[in-house]
Coordinates of N, CA, C and O in Angstrom, one line a residue:
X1 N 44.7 -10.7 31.0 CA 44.5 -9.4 30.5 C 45.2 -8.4 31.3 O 45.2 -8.4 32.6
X2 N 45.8 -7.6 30.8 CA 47.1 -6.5 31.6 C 46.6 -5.1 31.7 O 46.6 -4.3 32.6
X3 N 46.0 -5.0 30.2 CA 45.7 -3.4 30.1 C 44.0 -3.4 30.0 O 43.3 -3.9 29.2
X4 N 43.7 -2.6 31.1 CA 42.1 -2.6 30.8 C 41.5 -1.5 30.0 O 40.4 -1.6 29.4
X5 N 42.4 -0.4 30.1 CA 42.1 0.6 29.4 C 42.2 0.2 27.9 O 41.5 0.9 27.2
X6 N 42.7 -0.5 27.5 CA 43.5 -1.2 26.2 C 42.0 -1.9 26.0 O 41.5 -1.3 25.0
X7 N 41.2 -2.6 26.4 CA 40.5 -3.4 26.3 C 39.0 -2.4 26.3 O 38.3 -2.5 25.3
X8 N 38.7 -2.0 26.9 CA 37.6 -0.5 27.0 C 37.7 -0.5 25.7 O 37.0 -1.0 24.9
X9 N 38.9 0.4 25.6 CA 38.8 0.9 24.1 C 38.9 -0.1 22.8 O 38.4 0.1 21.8
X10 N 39.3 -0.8 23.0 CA 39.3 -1.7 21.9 C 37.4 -2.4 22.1 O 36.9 -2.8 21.0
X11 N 36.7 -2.4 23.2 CA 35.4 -2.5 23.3 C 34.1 -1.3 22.6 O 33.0 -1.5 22.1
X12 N 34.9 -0.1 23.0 CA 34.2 0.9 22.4 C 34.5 1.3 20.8 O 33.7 1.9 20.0
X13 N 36.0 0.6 20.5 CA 35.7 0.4 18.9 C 35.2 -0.1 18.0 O 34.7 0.4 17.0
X14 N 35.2 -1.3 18.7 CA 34.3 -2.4 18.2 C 33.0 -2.2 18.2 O 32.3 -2.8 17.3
X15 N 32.1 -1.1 19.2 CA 31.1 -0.9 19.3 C 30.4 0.2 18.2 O 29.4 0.3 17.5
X16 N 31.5 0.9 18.3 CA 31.6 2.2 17.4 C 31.2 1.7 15.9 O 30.4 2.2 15.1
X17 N 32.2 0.6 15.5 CA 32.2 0.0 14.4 C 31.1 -0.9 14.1 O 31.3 -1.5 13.0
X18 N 29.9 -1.3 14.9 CA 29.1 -2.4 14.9 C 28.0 -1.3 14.6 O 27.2 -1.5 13.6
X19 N 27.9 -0.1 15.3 CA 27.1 0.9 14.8 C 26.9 1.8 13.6 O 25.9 2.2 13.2
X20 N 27.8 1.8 13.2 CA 28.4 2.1 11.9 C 27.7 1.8 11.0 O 27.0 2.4 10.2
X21 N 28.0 -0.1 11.2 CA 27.4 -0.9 10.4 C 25.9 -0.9 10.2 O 25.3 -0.8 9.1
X22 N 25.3 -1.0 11.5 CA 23.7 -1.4 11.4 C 23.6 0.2 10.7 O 23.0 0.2 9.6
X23 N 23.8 0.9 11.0 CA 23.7 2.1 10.4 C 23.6 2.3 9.1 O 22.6 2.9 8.6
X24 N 24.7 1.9 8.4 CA 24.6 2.0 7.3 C 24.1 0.9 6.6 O 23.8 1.0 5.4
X25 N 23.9 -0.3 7.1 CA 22.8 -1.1 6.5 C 21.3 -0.5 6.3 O 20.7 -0.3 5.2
X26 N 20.8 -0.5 7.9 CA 19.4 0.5 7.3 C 19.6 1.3 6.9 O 18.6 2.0 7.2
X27 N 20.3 2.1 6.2 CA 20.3 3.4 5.5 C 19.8 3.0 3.9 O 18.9 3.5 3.2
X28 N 20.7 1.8 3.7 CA 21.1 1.1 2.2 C 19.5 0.7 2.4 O 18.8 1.5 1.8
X29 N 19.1 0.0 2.9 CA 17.8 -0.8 3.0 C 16.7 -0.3 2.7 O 15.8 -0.8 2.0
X30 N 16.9 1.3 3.8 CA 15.5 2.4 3.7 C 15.5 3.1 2.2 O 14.5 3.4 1.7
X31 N 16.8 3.3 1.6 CA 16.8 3.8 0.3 C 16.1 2.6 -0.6 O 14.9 2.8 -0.8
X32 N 16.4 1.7 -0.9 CA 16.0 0.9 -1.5 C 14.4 0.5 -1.5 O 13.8 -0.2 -2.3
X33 N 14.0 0.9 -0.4 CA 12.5 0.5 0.4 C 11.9 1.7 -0.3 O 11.0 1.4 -1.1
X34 N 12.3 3.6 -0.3 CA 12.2 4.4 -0.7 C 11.8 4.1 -2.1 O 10.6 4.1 -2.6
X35 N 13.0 3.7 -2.7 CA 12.9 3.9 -4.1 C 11.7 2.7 -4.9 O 10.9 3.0 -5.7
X36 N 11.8 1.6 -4.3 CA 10.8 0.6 -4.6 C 9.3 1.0 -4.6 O 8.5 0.6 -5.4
X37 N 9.0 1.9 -3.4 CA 7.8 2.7 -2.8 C 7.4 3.5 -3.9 O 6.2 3.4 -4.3
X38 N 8.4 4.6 -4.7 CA 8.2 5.4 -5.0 C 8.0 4.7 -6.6 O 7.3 5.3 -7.4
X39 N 8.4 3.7 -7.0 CA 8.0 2.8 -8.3 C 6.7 2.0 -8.4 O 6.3 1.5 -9.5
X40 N 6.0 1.9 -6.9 CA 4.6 1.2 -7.1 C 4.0 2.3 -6.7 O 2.8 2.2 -6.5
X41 N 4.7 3.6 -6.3 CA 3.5 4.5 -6.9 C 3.1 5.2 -7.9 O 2.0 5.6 -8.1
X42 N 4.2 5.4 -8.6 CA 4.2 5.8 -10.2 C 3.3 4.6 -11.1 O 2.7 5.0 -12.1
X43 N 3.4 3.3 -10.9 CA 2.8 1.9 -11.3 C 1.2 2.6 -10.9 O 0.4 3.0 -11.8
X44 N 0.8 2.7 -9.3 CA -0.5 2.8 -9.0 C -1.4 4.0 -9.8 O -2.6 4.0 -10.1
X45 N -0.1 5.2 -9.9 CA -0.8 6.2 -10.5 C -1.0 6.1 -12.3 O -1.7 6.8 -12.9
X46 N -0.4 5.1 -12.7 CA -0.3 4.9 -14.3 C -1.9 3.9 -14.1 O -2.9 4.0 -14.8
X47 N -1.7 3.3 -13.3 CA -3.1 2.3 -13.4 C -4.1 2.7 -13.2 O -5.1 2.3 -13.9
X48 N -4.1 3.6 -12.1 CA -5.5 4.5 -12.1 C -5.9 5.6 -13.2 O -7.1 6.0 -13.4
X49 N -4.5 6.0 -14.1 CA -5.1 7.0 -15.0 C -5.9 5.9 -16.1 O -7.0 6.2 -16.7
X50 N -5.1 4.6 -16.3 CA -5.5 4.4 -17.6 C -7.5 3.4 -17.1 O -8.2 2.9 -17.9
X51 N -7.6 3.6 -16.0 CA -8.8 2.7 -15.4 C -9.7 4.4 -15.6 O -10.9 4.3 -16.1
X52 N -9.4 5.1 -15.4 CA -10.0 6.2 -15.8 C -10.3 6.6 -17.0 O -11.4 7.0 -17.3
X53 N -9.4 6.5 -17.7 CA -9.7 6.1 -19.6 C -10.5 5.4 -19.9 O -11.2 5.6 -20.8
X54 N -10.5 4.0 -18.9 CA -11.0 3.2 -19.4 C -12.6 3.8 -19.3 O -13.4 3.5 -20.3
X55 N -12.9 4.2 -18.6 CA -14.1 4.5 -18.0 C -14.7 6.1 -19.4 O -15.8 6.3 -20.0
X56 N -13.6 6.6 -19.4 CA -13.9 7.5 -20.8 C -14.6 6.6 -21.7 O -15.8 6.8 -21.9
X57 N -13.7 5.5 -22.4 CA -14.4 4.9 -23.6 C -15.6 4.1 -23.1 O -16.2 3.6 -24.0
X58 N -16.0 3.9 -21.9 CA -17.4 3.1 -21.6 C -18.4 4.3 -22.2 O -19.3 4.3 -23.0
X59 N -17.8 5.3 -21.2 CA -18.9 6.4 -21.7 C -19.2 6.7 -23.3 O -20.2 6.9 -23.9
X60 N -17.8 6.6 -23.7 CA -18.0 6.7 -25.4 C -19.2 5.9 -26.0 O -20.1 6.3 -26.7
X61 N -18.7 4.4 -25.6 CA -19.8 3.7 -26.5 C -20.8 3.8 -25.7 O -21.5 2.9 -26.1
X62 N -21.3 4.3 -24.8 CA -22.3 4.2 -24.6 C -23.0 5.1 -25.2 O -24.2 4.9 -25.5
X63 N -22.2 6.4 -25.4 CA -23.3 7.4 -26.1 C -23.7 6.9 -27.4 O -24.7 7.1 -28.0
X64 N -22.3 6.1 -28.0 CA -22.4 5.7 -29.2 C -23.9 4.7 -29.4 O -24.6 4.6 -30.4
X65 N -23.9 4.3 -28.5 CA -25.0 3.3 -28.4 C -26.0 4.2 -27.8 O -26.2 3.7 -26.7
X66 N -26.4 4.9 -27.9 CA -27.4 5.7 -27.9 C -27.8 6.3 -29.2 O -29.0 6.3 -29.5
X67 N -26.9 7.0 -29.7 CA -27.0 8.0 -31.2 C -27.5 7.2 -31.8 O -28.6 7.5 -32.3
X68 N -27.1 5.4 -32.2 CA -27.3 4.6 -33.0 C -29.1 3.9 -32.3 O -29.8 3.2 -33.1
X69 N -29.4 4.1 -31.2 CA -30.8 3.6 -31.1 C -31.1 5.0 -31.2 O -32.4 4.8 -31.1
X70 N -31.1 6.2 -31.2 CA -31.9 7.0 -31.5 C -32.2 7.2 -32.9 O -33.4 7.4 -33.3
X71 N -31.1 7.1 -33.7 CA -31.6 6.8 -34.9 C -32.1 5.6 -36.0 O -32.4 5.7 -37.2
X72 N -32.0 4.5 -35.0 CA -32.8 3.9 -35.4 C -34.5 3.8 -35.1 O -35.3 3.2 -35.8
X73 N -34.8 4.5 -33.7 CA -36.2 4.5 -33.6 C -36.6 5.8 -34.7 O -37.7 5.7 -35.1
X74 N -35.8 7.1 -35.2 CA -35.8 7.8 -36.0 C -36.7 7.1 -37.3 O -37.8 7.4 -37.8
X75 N -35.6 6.1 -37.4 CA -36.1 5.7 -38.6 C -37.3 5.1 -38.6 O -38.0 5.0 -39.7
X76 N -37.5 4.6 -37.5 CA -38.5 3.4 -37.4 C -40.0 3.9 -37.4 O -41.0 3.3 -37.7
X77 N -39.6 5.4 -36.9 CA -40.8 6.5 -36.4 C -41.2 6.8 -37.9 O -42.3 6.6 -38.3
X78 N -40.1 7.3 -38.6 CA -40.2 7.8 -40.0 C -41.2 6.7 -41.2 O -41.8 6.9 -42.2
X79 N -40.9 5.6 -40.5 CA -41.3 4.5 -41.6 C -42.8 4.4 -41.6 O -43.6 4.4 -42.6
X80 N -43.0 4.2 -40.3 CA -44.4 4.2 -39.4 C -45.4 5.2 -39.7 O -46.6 5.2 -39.8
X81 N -44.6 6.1 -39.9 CA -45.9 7.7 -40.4 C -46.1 7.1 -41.8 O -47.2 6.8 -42.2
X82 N -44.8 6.9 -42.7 CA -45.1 7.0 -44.1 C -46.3 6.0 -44.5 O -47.3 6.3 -45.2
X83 N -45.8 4.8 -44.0 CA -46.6 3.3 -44.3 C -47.9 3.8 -43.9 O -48.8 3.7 -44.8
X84 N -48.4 4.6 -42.7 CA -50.0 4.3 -41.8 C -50.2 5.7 -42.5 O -51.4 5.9 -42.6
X85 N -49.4 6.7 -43.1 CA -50.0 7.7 -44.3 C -50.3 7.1 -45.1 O -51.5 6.8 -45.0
X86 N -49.9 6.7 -46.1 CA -49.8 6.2 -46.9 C -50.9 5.2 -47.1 O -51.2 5.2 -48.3
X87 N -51.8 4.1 -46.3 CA -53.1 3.8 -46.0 C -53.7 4.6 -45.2 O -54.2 4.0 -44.3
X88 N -53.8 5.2 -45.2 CA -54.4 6.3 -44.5 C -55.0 6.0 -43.1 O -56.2 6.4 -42.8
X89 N -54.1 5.4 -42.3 CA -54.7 5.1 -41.0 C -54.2 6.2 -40.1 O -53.6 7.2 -40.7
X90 N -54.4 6.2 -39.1 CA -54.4 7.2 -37.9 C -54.9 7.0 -36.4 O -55.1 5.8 -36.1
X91 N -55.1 8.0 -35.6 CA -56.1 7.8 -34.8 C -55.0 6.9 -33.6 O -53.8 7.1 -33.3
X92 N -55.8 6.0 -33.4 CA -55.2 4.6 -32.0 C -54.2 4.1 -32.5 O -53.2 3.9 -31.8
X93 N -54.3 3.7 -34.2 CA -53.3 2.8 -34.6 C -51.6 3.9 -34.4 O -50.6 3.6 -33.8
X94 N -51.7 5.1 -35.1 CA -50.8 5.9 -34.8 C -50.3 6.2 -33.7 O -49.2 6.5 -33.3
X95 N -51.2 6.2 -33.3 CA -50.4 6.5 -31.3 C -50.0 5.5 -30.5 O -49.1 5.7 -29.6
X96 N -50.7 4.2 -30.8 CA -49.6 3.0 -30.6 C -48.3 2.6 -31.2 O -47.4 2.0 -30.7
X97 N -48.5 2.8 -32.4 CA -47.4 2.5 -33.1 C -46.3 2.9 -32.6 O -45.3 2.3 -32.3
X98 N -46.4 4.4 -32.6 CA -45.6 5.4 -32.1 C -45.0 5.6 -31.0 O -43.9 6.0 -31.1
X99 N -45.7 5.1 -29.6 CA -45.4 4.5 -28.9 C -44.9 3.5 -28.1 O -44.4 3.5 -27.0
X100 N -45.4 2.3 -29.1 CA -44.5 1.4 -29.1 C -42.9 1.6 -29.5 O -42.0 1.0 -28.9
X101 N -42.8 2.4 -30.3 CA -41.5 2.8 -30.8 C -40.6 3.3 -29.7 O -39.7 2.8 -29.2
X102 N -41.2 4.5 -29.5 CA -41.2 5.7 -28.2 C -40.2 4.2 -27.2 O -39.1 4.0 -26.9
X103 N -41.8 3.3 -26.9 CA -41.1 2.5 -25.5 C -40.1 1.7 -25.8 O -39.5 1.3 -24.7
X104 N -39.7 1.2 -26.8 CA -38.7 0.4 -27.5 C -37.3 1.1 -27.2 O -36.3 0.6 -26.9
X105 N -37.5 2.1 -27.5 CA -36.1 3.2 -27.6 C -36.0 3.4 -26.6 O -34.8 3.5 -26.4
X106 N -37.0 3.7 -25.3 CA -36.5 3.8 -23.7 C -36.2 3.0 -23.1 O -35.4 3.2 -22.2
X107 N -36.7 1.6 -23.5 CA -36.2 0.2 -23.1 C -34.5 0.3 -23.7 O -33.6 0.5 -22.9
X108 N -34.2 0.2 -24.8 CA -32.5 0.2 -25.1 C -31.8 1.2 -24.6 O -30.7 1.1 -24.2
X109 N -32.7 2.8 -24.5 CA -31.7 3.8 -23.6 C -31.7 3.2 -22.2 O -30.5 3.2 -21.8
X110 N -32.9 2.6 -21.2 CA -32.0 1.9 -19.8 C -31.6 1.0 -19.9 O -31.4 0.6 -18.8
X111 N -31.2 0.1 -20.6 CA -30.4 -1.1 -21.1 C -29.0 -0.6 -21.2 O -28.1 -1.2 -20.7
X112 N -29.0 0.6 -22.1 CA -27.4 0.9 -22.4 C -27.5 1.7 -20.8 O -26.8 0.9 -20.1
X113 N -28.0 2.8 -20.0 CA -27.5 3.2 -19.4 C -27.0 2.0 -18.2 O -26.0 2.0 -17.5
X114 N -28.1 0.8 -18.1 CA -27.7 0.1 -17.0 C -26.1 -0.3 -17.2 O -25.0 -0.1 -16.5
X115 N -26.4 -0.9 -18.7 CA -24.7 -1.5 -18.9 C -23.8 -0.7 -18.8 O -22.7 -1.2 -18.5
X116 N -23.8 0.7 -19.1 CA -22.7 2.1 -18.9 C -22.3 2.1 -17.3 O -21.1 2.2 -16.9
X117 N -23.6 1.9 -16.4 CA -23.5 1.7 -14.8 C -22.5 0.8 -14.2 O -21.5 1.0 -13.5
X118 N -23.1 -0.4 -14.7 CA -22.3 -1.6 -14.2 C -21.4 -1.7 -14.6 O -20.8 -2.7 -14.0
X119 N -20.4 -1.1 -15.7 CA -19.4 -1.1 -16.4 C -18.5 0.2 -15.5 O -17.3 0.1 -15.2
X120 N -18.9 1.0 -15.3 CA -18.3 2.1 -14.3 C -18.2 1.2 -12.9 O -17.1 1.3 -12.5
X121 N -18.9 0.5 -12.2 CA -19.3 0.2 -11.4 C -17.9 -0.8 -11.0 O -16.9 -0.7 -10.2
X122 N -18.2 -1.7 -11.7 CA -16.4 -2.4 -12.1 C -15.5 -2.0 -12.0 O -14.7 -2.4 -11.2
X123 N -15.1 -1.0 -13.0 CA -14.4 -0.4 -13.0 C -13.5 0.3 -11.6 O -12.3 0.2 -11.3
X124 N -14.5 1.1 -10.9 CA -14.6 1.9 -9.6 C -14.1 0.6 -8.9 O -12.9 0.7 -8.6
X125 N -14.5 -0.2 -8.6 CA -14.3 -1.2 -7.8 C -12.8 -1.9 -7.9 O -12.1 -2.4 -7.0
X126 N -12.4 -1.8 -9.4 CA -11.2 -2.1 -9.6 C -10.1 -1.2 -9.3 O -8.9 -1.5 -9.2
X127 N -10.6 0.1 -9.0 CA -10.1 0.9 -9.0 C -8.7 1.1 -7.6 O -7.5 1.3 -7.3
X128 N -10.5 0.8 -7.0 CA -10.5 0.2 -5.4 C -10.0 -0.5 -5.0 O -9.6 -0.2 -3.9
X129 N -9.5 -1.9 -5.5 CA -9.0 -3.1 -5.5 C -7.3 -2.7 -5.6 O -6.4 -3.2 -4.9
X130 N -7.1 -2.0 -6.5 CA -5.6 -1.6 -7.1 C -5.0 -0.9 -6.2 O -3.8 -1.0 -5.9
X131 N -6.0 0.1 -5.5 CA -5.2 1.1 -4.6 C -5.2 0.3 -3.3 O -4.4 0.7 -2.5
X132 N -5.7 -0.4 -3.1 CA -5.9 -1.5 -1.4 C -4.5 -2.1 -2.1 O -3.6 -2.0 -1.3
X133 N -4.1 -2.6 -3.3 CA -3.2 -3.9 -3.2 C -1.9 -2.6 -3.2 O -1.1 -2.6 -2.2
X134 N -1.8 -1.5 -4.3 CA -1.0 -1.1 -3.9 C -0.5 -0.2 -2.8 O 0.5 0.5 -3.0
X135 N -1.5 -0.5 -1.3 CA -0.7 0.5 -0.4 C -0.6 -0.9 -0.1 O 0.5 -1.2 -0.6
X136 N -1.1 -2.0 0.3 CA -0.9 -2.8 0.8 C 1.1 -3.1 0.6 O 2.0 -3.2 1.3
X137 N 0.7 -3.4 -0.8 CA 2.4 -3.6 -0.9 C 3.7 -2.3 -0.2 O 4.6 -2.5 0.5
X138 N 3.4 -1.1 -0.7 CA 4.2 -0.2 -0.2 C 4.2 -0.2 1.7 O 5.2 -0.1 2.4
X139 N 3.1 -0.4 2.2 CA 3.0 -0.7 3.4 C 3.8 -2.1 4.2 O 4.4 -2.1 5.3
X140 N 3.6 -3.1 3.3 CA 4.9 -3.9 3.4 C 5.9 -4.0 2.9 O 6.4 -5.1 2.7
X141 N 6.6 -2.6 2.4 CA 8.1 -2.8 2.4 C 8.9 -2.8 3.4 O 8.4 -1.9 4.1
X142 N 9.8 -3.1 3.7 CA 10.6 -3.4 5.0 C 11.6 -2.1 5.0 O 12.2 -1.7 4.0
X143 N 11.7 -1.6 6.4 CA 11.7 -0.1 6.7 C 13.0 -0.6 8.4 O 12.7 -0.7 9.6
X144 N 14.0 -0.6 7.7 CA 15.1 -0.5 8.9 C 15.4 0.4 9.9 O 15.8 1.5 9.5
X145 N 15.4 0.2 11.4 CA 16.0 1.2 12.0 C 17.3 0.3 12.9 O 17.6 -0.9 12.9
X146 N 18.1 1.8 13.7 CA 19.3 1.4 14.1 C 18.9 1.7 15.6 O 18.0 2.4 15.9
X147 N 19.8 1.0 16.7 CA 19.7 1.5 17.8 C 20.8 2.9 18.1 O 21.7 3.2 17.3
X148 N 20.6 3.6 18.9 CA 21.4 4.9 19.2 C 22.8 4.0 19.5 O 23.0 2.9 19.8
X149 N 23.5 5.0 19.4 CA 24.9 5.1 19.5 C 25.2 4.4 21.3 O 26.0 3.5 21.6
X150 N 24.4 5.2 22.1 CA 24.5 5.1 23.7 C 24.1 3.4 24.0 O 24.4 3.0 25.1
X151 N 23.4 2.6 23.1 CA 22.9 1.4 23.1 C 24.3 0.8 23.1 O 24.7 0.3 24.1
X152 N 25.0 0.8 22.3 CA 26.2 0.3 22.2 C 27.5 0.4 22.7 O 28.4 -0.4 22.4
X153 N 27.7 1.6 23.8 CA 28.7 2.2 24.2 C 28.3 1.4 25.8 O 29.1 0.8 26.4
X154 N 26.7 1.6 26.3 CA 26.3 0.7 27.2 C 26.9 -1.0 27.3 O 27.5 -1.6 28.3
X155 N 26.6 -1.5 26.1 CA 27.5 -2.5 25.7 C 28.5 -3.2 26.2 O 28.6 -4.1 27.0
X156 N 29.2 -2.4 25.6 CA 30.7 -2.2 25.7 C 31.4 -1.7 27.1 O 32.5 -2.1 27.6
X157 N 30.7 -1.0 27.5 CA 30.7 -0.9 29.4 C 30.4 -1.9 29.9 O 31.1 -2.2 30.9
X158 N 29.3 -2.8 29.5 CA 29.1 -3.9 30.2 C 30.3 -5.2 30.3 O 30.8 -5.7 31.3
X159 N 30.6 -5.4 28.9 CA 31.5 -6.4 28.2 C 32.8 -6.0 28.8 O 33.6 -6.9 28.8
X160 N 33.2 -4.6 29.5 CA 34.8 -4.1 30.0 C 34.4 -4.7 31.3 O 35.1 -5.6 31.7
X161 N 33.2 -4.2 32.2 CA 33.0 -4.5 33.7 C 33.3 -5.9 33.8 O 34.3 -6.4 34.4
X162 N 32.3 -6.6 33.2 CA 32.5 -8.2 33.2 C 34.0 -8.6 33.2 O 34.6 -9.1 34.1
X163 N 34.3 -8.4 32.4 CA 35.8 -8.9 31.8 C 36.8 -7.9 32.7 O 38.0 -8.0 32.3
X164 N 36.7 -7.1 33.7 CA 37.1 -6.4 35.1 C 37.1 -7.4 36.2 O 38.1 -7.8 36.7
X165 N 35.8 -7.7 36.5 CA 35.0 -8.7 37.8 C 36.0 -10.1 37.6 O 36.7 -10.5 38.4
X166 N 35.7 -10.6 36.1 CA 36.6 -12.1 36.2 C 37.4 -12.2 36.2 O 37.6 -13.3 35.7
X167 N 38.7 -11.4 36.5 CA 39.8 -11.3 36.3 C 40.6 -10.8 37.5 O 41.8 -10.9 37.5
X168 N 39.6 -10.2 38.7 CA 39.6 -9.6 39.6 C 39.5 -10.7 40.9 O 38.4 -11.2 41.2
X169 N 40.7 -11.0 41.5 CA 40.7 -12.0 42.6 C 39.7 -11.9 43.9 O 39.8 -10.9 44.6
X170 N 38.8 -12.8 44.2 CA 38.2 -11.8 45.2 C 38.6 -11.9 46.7 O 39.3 -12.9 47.0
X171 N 38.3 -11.1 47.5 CA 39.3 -10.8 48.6 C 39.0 -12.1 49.4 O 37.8 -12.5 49.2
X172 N 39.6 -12.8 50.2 CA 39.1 -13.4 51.4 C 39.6 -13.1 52.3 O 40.6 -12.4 52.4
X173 N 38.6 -13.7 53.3 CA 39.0 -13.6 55.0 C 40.0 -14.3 55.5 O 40.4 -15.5 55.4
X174 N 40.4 -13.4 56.1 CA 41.8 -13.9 57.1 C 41.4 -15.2 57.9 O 40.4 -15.1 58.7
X175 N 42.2 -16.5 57.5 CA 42.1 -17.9 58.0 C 42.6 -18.0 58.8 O 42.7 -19.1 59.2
X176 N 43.5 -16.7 59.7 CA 43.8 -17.3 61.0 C 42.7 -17.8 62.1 O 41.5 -17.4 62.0
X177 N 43.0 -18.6 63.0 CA 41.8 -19.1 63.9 C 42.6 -18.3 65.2 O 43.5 -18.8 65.8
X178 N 42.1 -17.0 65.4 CA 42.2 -16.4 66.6 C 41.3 -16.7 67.6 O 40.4 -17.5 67.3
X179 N 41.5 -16.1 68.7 CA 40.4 -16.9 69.5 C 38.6 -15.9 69.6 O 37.4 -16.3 70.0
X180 N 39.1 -14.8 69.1 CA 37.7 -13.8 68.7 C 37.3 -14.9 68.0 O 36.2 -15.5 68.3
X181 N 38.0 -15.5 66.9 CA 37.1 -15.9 65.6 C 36.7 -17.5 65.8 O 36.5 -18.3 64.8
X182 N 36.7 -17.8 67.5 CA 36.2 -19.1 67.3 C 34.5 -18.8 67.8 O 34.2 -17.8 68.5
X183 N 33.7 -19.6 67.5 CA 32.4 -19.4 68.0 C 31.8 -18.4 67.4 O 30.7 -18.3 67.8
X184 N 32.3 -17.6 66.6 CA 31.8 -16.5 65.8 C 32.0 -16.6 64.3 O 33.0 -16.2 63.8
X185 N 30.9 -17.2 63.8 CA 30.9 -17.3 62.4 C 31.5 -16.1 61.4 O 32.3 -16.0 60.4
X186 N 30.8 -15.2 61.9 CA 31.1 -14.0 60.9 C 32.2 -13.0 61.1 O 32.3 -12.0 60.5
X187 N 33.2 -13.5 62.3 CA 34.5 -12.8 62.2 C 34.8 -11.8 63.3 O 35.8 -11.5 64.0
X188 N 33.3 -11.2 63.3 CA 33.5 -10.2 64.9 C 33.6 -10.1 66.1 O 33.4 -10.9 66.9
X189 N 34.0 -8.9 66.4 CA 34.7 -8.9 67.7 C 33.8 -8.9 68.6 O 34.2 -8.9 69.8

């Protein structure tokens, strides 16, 4: 090797250019990571609206299932006066009857509200479930970084020194055998 300056620089090019690279790889990477991120959260937020809907029509039928046992103890109440008018009973038998009705209809209103419960209840839980999986995933998308510029230029200082040192003869001691240098290992006077 002749020119070291030649070699430096052709070291710090190479470095320059290796930086570049990782550079613009995680760039390409983090975009892509971005844009994926930003698709399972549009996904997460479409899933929660429609688990929210969903939760609208529980409520729906549930009222629905209410109007329809209210009117049918309606009717049932209605039937009950006519028939026990109509023999002309009253008294205990009327107020049980009636009651019975009464408790029949509060038994299907906590029946539907339990099932309205546990159907929300699900739901919520699914809800829960969806937004755990979806940060989970956004949280494992793969997120590139680059080392600094100075990481690389260190480098390349190292890779010029080295390739300086091995190429570099190293000095030795003068092999004359003077008579200082007999009996004295290390040369001195």
């Amino acid at each position: 090797m002749c020119n070291y300056y030649a070699y430096a620089a052709l070291q710090v090019a190479s470095s320059y250019q290796q930086y570049k690279a990782e550079k613009s790889y995680a760039n390409q990477v983090n975009q892509n990571t971005y844009a994926a991120a930003e698709r399972t959260r549009e996904e997460a937020i479409y899933k929660d609206i429609s688990l929210q809907k969903k939760k609208g029509v529980e409520y729906d039928k549930s009222a629905a299932e209410k109007f329809k046992i209210s009117l049918e103890a309606k009717k049932a109440k209605g039937k009950a006066k006519v028939l026990l008018f109509e023999r002309g009973l009253g008294g205990n038998v009327f107020t049980t009857l009636i009651g019975d009705i009464d408790r029949n209809e509060g038994r299907a209103f906590n029946n539907t509200d339990m099932n309205y419960e546990n159907a929300v209840y699900s739901i919520e839980d699914q809800r829960l479930a969806y937004n755990r999986q979806f940060t989970n995933q956004i949280l494992n998308m793969p997120l590139r970084s680059y080392a600094p510029f100075g990481t690389y230029l260190l480098s390349a200082a190292a890779n010029t020194t080295g390739a300086y040192l091995m190429t570099q003869a190293p000095s030795t001691p003068n092999a004359s055998t003077s008579p200082t240098n007999v009996g004295n290992p290390m040369g001195y006077k």
